[in-house]
XYZ file of C-alpha atoms in Angstrom:
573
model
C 66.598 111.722 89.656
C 66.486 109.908 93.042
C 66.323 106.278 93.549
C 62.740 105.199 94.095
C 63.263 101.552 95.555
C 64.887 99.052 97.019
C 65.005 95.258 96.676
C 67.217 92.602 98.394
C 69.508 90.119 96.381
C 71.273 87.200 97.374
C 74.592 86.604 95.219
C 74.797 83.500 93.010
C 77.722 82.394 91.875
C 79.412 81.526 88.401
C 82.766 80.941 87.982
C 85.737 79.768 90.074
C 87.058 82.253 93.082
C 88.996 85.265 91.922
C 92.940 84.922 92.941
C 92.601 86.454 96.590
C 95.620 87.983 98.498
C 97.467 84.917 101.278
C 96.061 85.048 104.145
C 97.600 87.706 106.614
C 96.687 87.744 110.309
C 94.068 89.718 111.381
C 95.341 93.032 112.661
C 93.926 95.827 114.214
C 93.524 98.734 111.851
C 96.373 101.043 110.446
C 96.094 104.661 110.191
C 97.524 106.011 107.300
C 100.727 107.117 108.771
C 101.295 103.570 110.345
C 100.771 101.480 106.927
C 103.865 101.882 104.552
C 103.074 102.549 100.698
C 105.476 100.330 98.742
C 105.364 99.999 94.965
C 107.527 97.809 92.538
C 108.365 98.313 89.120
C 107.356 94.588 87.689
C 108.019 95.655 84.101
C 110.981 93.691 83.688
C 109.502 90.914 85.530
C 106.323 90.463 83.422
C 108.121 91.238 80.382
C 106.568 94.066 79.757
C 108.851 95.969 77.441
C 107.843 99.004 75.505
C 109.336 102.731 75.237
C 107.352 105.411 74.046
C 108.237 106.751 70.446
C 108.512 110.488 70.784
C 110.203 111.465 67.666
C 112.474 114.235 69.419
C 114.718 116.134 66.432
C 117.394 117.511 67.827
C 116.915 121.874 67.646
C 113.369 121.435 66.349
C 111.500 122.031 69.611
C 107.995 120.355 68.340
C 105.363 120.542 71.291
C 104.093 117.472 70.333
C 107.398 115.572 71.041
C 107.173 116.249 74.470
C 103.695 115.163 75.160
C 103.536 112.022 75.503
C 101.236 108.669 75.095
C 98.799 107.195 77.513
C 98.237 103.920 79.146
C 94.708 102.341 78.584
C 93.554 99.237 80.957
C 90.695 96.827 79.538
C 89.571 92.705 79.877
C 89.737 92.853 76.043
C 89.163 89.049 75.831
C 86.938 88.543 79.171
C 88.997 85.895 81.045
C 88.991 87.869 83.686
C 92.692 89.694 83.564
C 92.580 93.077 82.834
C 95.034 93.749 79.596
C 97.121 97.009 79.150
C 97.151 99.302 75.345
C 99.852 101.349 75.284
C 100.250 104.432 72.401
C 102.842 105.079 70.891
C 104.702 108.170 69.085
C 105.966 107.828 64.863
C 107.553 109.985 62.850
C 106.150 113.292 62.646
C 107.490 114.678 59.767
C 105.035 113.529 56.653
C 107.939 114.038 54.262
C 109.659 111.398 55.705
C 107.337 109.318 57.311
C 106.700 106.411 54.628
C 110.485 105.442 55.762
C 109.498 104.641 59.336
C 105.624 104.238 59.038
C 105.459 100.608 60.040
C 108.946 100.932 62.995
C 106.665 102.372 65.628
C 103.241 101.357 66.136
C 100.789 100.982 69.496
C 101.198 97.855 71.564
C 98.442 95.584 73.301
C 99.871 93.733 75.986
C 97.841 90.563 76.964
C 98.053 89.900 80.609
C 98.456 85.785 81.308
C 97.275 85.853 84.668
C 98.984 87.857 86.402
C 102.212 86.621 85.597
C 103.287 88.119 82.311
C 102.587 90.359 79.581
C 102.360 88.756 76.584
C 102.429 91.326 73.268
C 99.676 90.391 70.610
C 99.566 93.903 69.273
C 100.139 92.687 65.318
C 98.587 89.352 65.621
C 95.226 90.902 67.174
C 95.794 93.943 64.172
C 95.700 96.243 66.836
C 98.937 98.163 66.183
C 97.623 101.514 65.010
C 100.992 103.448 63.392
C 99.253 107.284 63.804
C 101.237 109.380 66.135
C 99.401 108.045 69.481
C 98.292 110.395 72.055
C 95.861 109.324 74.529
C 93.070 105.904 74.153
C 89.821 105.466 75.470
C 88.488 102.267 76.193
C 84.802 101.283 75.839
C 82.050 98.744 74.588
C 80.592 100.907 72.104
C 78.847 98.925 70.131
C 77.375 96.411 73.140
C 78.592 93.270 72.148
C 80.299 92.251 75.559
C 83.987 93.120 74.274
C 85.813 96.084 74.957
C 86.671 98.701 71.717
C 89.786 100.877 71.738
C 89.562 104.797 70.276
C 92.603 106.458 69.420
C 93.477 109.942 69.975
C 96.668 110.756 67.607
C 98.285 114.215 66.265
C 96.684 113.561 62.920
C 93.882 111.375 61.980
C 92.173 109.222 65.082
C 91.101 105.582 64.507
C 88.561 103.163 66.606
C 89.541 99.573 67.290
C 86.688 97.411 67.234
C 87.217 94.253 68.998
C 85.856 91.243 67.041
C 85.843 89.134 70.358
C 87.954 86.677 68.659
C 91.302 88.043 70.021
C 91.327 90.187 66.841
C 90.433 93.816 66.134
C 89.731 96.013 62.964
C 89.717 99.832 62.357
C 86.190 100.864 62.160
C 84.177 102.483 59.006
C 81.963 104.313 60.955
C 83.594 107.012 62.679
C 85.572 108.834 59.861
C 85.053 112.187 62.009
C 84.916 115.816 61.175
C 87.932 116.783 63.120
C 89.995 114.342 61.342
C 93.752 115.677 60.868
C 93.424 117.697 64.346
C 95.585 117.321 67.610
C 93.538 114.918 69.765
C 94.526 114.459 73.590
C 92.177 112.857 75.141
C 88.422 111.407 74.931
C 85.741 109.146 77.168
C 83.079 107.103 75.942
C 79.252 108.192 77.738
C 75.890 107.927 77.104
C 75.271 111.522 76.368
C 71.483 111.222 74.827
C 70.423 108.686 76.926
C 69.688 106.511 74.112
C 71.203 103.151 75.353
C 74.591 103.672 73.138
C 77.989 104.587 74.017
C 78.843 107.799 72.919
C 82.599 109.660 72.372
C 83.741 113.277 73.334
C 86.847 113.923 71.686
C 89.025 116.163 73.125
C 91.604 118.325 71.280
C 94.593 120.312 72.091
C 95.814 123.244 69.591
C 96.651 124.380 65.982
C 100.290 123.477 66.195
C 102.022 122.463 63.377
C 105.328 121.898 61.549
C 104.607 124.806 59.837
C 103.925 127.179 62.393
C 105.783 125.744 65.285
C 108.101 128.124 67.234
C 110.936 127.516 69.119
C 111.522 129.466 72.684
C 114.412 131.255 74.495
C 114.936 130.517 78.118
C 117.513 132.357 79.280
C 120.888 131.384 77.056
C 118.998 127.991 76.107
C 116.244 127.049 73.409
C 113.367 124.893 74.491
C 109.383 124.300 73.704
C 107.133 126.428 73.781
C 103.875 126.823 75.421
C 100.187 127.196 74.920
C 100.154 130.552 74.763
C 101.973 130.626 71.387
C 98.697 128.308 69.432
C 95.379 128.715 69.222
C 93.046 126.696 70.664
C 90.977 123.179 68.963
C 87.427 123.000 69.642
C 86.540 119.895 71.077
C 84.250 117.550 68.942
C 81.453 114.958 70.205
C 80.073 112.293 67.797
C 76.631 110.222 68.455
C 76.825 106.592 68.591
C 73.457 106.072 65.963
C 73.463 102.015 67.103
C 74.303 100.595 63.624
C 78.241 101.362 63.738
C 77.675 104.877 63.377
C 78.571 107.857 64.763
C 77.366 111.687 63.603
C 78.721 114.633 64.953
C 76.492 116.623 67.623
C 78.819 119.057 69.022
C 77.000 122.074 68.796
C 73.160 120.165 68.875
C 74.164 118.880 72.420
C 74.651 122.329 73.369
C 78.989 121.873 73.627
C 79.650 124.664 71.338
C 82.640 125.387 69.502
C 84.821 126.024 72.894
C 88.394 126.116 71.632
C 90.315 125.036 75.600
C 93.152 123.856 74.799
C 92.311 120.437 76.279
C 94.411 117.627 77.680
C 91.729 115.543 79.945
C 88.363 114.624 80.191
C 86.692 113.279 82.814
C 82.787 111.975 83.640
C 81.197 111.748 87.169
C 78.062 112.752 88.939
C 78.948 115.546 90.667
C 75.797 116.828 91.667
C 73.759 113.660 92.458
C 71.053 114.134 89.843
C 72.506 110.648 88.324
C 73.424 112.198 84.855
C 76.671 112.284 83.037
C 78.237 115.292 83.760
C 81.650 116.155 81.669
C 84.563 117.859 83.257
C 87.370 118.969 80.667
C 90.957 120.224 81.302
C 92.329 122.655 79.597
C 96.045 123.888 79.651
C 95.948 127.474 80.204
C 92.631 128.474 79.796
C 89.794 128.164 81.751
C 88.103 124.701 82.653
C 84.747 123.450 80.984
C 82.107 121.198 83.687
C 78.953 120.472 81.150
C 76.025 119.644 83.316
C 72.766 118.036 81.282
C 69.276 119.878 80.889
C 66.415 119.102 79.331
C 64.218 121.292 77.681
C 60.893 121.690 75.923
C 60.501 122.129 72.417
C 57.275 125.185 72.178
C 55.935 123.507 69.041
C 55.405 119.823 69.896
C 56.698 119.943 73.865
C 59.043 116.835 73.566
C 62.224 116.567 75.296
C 65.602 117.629 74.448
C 68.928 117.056 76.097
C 71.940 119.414 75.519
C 74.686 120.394 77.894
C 75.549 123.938 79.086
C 79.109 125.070 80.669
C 78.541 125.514 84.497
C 82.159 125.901 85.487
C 82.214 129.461 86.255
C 79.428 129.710 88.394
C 80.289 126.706 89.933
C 83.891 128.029 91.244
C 85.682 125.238 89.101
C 86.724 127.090 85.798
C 89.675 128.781 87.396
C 91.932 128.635 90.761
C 90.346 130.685 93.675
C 92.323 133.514 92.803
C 90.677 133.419 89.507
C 93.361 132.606 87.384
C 93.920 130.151 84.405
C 95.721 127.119 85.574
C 97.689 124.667 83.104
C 95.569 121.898 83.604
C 96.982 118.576 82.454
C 95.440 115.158 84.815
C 92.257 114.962 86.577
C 91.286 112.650 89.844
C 87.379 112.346 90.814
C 86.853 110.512 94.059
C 85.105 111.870 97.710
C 88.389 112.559 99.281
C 86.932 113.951 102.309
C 83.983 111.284 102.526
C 80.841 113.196 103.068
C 79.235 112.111 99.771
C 80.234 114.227 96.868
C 82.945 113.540 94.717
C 85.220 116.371 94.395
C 88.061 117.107 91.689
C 91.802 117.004 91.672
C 94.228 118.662 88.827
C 97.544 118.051 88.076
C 99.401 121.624 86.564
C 102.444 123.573 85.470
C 106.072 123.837 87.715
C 105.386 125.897 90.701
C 101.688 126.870 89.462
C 100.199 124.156 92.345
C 98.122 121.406 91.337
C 94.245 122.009 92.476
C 91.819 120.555 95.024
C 88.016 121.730 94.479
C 86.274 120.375 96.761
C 82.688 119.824 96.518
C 80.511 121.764 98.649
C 77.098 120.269 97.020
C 74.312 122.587 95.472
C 76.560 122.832 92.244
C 79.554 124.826 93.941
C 83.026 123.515 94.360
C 85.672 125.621 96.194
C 89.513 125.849 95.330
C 91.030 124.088 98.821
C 94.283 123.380 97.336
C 96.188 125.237 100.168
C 94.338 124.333 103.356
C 94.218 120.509 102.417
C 97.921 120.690 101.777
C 98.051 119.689 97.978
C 99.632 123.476 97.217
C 102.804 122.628 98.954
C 103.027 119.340 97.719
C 103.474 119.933 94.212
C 104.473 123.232 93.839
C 108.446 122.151 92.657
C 106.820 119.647 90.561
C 104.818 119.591 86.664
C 101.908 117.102 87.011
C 100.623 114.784 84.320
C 98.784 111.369 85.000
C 96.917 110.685 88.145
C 95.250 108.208 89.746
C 93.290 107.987 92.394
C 93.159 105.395 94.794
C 93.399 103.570 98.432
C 96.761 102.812 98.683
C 96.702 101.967 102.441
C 92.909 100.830 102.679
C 91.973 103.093 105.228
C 88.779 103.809 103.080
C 90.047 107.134 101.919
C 91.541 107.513 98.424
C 95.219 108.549 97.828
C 96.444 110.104 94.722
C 99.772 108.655 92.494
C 101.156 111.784 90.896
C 103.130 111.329 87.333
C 105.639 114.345 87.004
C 108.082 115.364 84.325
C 108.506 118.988 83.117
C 108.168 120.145 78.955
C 110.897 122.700 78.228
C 113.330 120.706 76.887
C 116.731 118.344 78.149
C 118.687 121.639 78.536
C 116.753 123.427 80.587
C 116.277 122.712 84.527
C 114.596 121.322 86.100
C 113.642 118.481 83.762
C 113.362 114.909 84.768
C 111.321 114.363 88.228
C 110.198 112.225 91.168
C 106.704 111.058 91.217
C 104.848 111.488 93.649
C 102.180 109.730 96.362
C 100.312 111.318 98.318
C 98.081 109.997 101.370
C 94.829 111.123 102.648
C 94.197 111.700 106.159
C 90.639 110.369 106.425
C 89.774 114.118 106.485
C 90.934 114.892 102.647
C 94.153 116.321 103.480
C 97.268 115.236 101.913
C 101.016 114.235 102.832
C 103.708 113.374 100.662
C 104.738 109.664 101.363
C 106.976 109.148 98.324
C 110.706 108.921 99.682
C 109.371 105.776 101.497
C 107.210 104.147 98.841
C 110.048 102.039 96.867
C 113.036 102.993 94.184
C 110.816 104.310 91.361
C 109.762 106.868 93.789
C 113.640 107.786 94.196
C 114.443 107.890 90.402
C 113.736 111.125 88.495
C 111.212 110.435 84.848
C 109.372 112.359 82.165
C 106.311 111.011 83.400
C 103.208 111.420 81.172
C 100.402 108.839 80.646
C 99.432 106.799 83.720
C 96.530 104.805 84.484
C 95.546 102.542 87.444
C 94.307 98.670 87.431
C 94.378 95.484 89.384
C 96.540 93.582 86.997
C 97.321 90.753 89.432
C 93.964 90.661 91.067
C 94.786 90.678 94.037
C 92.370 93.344 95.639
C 94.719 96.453 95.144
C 95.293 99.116 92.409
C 98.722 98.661 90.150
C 99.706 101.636 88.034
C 100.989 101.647 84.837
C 103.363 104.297 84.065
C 104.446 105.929 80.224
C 107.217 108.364 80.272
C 109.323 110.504 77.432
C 112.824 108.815 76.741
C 112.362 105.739 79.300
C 110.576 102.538 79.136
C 107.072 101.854 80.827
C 107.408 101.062 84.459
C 104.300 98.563 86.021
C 103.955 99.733 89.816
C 102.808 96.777 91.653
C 101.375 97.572 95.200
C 102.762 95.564 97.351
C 101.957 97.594 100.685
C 101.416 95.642 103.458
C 98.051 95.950 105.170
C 96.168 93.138 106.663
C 93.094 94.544 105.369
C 90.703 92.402 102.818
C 88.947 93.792 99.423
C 85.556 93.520 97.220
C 85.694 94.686 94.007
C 82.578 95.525 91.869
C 81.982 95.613 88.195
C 78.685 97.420 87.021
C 76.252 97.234 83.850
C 73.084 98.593 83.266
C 70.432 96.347 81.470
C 71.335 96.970 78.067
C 74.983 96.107 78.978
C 76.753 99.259 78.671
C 78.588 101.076 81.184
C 76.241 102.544 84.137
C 77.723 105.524 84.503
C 76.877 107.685 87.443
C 75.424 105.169 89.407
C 76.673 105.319 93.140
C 77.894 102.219 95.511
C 77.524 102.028 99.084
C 79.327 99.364 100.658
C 78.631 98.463 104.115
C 81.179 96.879 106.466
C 80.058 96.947 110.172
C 79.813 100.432 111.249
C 82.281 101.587 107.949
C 80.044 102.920 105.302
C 82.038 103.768 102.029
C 80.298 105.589 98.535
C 81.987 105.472 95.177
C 80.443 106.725 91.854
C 81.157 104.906 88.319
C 82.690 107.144 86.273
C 84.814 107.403 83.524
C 87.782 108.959 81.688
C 90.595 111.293 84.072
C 94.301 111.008 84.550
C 96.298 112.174 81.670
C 95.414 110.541 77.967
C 94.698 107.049 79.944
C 91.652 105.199 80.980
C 91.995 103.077 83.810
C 90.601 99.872 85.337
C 86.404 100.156 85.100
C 86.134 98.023 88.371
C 85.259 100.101 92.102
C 87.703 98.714 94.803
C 86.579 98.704 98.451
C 88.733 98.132 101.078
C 87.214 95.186 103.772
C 88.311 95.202 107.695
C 88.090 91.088 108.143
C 88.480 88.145 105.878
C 85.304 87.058 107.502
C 83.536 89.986 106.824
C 80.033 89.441 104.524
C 79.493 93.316 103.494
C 76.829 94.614 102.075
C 76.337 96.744 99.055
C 73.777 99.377 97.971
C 73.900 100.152 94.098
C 71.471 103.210 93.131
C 71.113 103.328 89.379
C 70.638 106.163 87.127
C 67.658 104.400 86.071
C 66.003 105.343 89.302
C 66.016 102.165 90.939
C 67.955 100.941 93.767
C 69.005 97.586 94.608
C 70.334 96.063 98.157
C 72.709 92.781 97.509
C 73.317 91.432 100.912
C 75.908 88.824 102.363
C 78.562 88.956 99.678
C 81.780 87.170 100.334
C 84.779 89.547 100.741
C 88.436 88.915 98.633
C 86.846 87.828 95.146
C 85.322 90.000 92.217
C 81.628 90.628 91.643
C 79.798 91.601 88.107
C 76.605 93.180 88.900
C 74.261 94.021 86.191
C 70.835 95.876 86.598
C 68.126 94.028 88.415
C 70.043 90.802 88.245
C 71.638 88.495 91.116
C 75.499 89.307 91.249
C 77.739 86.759 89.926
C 80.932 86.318 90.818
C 83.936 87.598 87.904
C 85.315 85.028 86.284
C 88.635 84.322 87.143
């Protein structure tokens, strides 16, 4: 579906100025290896104090203890801050789990400007006590306020925000894979019916009952996919009256049992459709493209979704084997249009580049662009994309921590941060980007956002035996920012849609997507990096709708909300 015209808009304002960065000289622009990446870990600071619940028995080697939770980023009461949801583990064992049910529960951290986390968790009733794996974070039912899903081991849950400040477990999604191992899951229109829909990810059959334990050399430690078999994934239909059906296998997603720990959606062939990428640990990777086809009897149109990853070179590595796929990063690293894919993997497996060659093929580049040799002593969880240095290219943060067990080396590890070139090849910049980057973590869950508004990405951190860490950027780099928030008319998420902003000669393309990293959902907003503080860039959205709309001399260093076919008004701050 291409974009069939073009109108100009003039922005209109609506709210006080967003919290810009001070004002820094002008400076000529940095490359990348001139600007120095420096991160701080604010938790303390904003009083952000939480430690993942992992329910580790000593000698009982349960996979799921090791997993991890995820970090979820969402304006869940629209003044303009985005607010953190952080899972948490319980007690896994059911026999004894009415003794510690109510100890350990999921936390929602509301962000006071900036400044400090404030935890409203029990008051706002959204401390969900399941054994928390990864959230997903999305307006499903349209009524401006931002829902929470929860994938646990055991029975999932969805948070629906009353807009009030308070939530409440919702009726209408008691699913069919209730009791499975959930990892991960995104919320997308997958019927193009106006409504937010859920695909659920899930992991494998492992249980207390059949859980092994495995020798490494003299030492016991957890064992790996190979052991379980596989969960198929589920979908459920949002029906628009608080209800949700399940439509795995009349979409066309079969009963695929991956092994899955990500899920990630993104337009990665430019048709403007959702398409669905899914990582799975061990087994080959799933990207479900959408078709329609024609009925014989009454020729109306029918949507499903067929697995294109092997014929599109992004199932397996380039030398065709199965890769222990754990995070996910979509963005154009190499900026000639198409977004391409980044996954995070096992210790000294390599995490993957495919790069996007258009025409439906992607080809494994890991090893030419330099993101083989960065990562091969490493295990890769979480990732996030973005433009640490605002040079215009995106960057990747790297969460790394490895899953045999406290015995068994290596164990804890550095994370990682990695800087594009401009030409989508990456160096590791981590000694040099502050002390978190020295220490050694379990990292898991991580998820990026612009907490303090001030034009860059923060990350959010959740590792296994150590509290959350809060990464605030604080590199230095004269540049200036816009940031963009999209809706379509209907007020859901426009998914797909692509952004061209326009600075001078610079012309940079992000698409809205959803989902990636590792069991985390991160900030919804695009961030562009800006050359002058005097700048007035331009931005071209092109909707899935078909349409395409010009908005002209926007002011640089504040937030914009742009909805369909509406002047843009400025986020409220």
């Amino acid at each position: 579906m291409k974009p069939d015209s073009t109108s100009a808009k003039k922005p209109v304002a609506n709210g006080d100025k967003s919290k810009s960065k001070p004002s820094p000289q002008v400076i000529k622009e940095k490359s990348a290896a001139s600007v120095q990446p420096q991160f701080v870990n604010v938790a303390a600071t904003m009083e952000l104090e939480f430690e993942y619940f992992e329910d580790r028995v000593p000698g009982r080697f349960f996979l799921p203890e090791v997993m991890g939770g995820g970090v979820g980023w969402g304006d869940f009461d629209r003044d303009g801050w985005t607010d953190l949801y952080l899972m948490n583990g319980a007690v896994l064992d059911p026999s004894v789990r009415a003794v510690g049910e109510s100890e350990h529960r999921n936390v929602l951290f509301r962000n006071i400007r900036g400044g400090r986390m404030t935890n409203v968790g029990l008051t706002a009733n959204a401390a969900d006590s399941g054994y928390g794996q990864g959230c997903a974070i999305g307006d499903f039912d349209a009524d401006g306020f931002c829902d929470v899903y929860l994938c646990n081991y055991g029975r999932n849950a969805l948070l629906s925000n009353n807009g009030d400040g308070t939530f409440e477990h919702s009726s209408g999604i008691e699913e069919e894979n209730d009791g499975q191992w959930s990892s991960s899951a995104v919320w997308v229109d997958l019927n193009a019916d106006g409504n937010l829909d859920l695909y659920c990810v899930n992991y494998m059959d492992c249980t207390l009952q059949n859980s092994r334990v495995c020798q490494y050399g003299e030492s016991s430690g957890y064992c790996g996919p190979g052991n379980y078999e596989g969960v198929a994934d589920v979908v459920l239909l949002n029906t628009g009256d608080g209800q949700f059906r399940d439509a795995t296998i009349e979409l066309g997603f079969g009963d695929l049992q991956g092994k899955g720990l990500a899920v990630a959606v993104s337009d990665f062939d430019k048709d403007f459709y959702p398409d669905i990428y899914v990582a799975n640990d061990m087994e080959a990777n799933n990207l479900f493209v959408r078709t329609v086809s024609k009925a014989p009897d009454n020729g109306t149109g029918s949507i499903h979704y067929r697995d294109v990853a092997p014929e599109s070179g992004c199932a397996v590595s380039g030398e065709g084997l199965n890769e222990a796929s754990m995070g996910i990063a979509c963005a154009d690293f190499d900026g000639d249009g198409l977004v391409d894919l980044y996954l995070t993997h096992y210790y000294q497996m390599k995490n993957t580049l495919y790069r996007n060659l258009g025409g439906g093929q992607f080809e494994d580049d890991s090893f030419r662009t330099g993101v083989a040799v960065t990562s091969f002593p490493f295990l890769g969880f979480g990732v996030v994309s973005l433009d640490v240095n605002q040079d215009r290219y995106p960057d990747l943060f790297v969460a790394n921590g490895h899953v045999l067990g406290p015995t068994i080396d290596p164990n804890a590890m550095t994370p990682q941060l990695l800087l594009n070139d401009g030409r989508g090849n990456f160096m590791d910049h981590s000694k040099t980007a502050g002390a978190y980057f020295e220490d050694v973590w379990l990292g898991r869950g991580a998820a990026g956002a612009d907490f303090d508004n001030d034009g860059d990405l923060d990350i959010c951190v959740s590792h296994i035996d150590r509290p959350v860490a809060l990464l605030r950027n604080d590199t230095t780099t004269g540049k200036n920012f816009i940031t963009v928030q999209l809706a379509c008319r209907n007020r859901t998420p426009c998914h797909c849609a692509r952004v061209t902003m326009t600075d001078g000669d610079h012309h940079v393309m992000q698409v809205f997507g959803a989902g990636g990293s590792y069991l985390s959902s991160s900030d919804d907003r695009l961030h562009f990096a800006v050359q002058d503080s005097s700048s007035v860039v331009r931005l071209l959205v092109e909707w899935p709708s078909g349409q395409s709309e010009l908005y002209d001399a926007l002011p640089v260093n504040r937030g914009w909300q742009i909805t369909e076919r509406r002047s843009p008004s400025e986020s409220v701050k």
